[in-house]
Short mmCIF file of C-alpha atoms in Angstrom, two decimals:
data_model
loop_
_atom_site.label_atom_id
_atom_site.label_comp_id
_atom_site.label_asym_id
_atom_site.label_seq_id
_atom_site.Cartn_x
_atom_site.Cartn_y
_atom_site.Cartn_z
CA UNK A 10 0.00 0.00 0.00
CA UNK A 11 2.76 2.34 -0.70
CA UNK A 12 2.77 4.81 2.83
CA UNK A 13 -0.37 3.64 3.82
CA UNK A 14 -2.21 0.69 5.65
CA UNK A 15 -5.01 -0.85 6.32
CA UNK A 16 -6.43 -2.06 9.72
CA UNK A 17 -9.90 -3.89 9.93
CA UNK A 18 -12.35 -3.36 12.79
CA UNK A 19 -15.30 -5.24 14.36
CA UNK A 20 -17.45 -1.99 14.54
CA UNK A 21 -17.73 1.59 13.54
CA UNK A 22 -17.21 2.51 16.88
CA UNK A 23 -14.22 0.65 17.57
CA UNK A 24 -12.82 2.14 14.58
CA UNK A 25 -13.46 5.62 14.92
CA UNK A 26 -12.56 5.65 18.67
CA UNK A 27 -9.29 3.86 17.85
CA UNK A 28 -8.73 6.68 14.98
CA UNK A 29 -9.36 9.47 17.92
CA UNK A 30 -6.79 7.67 19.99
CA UNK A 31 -4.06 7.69 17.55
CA UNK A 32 -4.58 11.57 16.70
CA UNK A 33 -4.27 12.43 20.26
CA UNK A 34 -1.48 9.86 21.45
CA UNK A 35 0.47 10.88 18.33
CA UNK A 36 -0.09 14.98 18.46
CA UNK A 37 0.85 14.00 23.04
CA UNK A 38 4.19 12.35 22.01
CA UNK A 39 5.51 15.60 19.63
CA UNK A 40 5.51 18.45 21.57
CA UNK A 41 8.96 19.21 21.40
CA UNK A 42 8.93 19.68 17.53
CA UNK A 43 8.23 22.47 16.05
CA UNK A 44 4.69 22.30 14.56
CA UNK A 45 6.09 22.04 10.81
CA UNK A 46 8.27 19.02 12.08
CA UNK A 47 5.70 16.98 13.69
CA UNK A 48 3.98 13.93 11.59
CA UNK A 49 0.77 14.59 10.68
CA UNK A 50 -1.57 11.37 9.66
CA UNK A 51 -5.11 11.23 7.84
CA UNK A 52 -7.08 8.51 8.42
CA UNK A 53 -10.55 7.82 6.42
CA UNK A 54 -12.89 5.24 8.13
CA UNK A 55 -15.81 3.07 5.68
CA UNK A 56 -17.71 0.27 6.44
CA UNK A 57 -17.61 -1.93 3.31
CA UNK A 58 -16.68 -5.13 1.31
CA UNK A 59 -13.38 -5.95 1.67
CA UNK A 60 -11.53 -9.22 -0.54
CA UNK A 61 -8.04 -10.30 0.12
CA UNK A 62 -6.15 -11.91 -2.36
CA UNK A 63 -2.73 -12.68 -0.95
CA UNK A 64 -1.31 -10.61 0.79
CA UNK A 65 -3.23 -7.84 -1.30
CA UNK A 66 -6.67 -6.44 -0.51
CA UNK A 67 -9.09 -4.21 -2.56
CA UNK A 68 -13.02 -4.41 -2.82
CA UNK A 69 -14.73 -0.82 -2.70
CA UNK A 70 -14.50 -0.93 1.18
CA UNK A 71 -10.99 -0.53 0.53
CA UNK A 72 -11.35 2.37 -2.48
CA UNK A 73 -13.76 4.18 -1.03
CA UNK A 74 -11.35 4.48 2.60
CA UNK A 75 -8.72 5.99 0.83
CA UNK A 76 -11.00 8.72 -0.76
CA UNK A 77 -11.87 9.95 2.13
CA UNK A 78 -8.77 9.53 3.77
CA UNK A 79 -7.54 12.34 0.92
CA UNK A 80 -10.65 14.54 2.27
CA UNK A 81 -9.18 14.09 5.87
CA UNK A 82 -7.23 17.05 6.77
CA UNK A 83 -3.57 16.21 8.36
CA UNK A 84 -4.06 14.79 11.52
CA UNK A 85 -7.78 14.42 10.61
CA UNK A 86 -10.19 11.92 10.64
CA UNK A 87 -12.34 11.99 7.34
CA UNK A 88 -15.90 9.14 7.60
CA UNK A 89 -18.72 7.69 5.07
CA UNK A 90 -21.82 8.20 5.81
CA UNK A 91 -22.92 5.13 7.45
CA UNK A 92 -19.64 5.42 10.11
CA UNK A 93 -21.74 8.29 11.24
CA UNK A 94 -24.57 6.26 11.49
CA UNK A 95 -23.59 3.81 13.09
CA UNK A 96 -21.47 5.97 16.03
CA UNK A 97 -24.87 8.09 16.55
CA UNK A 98 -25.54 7.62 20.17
CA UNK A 99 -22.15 6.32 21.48
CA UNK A 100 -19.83 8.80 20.81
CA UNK A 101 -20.54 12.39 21.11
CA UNK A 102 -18.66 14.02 18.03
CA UNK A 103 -18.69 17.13 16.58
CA UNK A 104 -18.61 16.71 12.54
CA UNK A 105 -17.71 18.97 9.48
CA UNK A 106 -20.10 17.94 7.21
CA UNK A 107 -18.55 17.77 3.45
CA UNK A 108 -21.76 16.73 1.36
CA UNK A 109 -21.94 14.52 -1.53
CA UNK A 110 -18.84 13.60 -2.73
CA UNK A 111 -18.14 12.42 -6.04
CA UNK A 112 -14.73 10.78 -6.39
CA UNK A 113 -12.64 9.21 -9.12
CA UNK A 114 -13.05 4.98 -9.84
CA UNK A 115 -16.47 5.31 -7.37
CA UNK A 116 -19.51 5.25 -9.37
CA UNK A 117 -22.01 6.39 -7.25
CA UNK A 118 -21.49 9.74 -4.77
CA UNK A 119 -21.17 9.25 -1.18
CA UNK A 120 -21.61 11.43 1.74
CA UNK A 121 -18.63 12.13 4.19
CA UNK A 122 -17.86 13.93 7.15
CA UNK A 123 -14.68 15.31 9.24
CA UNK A 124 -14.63 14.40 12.71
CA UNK A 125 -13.71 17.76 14.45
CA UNK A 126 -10.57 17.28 16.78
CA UNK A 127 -11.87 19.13 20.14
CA UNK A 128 -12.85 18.91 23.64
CA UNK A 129 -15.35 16.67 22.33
CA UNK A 130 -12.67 14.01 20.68
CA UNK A 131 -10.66 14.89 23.61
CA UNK A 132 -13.34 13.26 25.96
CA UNK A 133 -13.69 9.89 23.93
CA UNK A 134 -9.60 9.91 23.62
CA UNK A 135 -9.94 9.87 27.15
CA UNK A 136 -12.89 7.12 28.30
CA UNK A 137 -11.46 3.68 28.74
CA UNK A 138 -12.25 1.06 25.75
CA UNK A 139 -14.87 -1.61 27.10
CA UNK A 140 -13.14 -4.51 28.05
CA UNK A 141 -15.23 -6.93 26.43
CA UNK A 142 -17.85 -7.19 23.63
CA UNK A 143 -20.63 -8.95 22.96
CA UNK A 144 -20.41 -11.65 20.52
CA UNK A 145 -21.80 -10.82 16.89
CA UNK A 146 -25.17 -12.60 17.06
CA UNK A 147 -26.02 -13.23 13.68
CA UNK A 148 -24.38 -14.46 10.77
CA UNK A 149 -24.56 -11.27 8.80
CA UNK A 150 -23.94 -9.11 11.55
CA UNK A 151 -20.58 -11.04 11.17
CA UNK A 152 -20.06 -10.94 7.58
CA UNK A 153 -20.62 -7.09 8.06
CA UNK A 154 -18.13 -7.12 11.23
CA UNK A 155 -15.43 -8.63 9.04
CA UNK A 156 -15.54 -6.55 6.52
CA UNK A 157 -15.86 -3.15 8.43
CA UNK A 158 -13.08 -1.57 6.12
CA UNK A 159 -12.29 0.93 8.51
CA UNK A 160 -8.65 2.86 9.27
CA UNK A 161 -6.95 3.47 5.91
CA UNK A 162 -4.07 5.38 7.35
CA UNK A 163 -2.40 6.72 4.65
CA UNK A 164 1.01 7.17 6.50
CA UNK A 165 1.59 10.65 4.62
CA UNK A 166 4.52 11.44 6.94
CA UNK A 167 6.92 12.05 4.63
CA UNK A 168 4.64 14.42 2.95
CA UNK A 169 3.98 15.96 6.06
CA UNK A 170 6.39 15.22 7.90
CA UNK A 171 8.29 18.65 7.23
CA UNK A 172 11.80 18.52 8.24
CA UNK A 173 13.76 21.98 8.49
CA UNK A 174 16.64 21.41 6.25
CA UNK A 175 19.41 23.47 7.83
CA UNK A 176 20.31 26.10 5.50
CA UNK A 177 24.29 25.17 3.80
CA UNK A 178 27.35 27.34 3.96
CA UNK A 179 26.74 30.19 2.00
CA UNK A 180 28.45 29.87 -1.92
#
């Protein structure tokens, strides 16, 4: 996947509060750099098919992640539609609301959101995961668990990851 990955989640809500996690442990471990030195990831969270052949993996699940993980801003969190759905009620978020999005090699438009970074993502960064979940209870509640295609995190760092280059001896 180049500088990106992929992780797979049982739910939404396991994905999203992972994402909020990372942002916040990463943007806690770099406050001694400068802020044009610090790594800055986007993540884009979908719940869709996923199919692995190898080790490769693609499906629209997969396609449709890393669109909106281009929407994300850096050290964003950028989700389809139905993510938001599906969080409604267990996490209070605060959302930027993008619209429709049409997108290239995705035939039909899709509605994303950013997931604002504030006190409000500060307070789920900060509540202790459950420590155990209910078993999926139906066979296509597990066939949609395993292929949650959430957490494409394009690992952009050395894009943003924007070193200082100390300036040479002058000529």
């Amino acid at each position: 996947m180049g500088d990106g990955g992929f992780m797979e989640f049982s739910s939404a809500v396991d994905a999203v509060r992972f994402a909020i996690c990372m942002q916040h442990a990463i943007e806690q471990a770099q406050p001694q750099f400068a802020k044009n030195q610090q790594f800055k990831y986007r993540i884009g969270i979908n719940i869709g098919d996923v199919v692995a052949d190898g080790a490769d993996i693609f499906g629209d699940g997969v396609n449709i992640a890393a669109r909106l993980e281009a929407l994300a801003e850096p050290g964003g969190i950028c989700v389809h539609q139905s993510v938001r759905d599906q969080i409604r009620g267990k996490l209070k978020l605060d959302f930027q609301d993008l619209g429709e999005i049409t997108v290239k090699n995705i035939e039909k438009p899709y509605r994303a959101a950013n997931i604002k970074i504030n006190h409000m993502s500060d307070v789920v960064a900060a509540q202790p995961a459950e420590t155990h979940r209910q078993s999926p209870s139906s066979p296509r509640r597990l066939q949609l668990s395993a292929s949650l295609a959430a957490g494409l995190v394009i690992l952009a760092g050395l894009g943003w990851w924007q070193m200082q280059t100390p300036a040479g001896p002058a000529p």
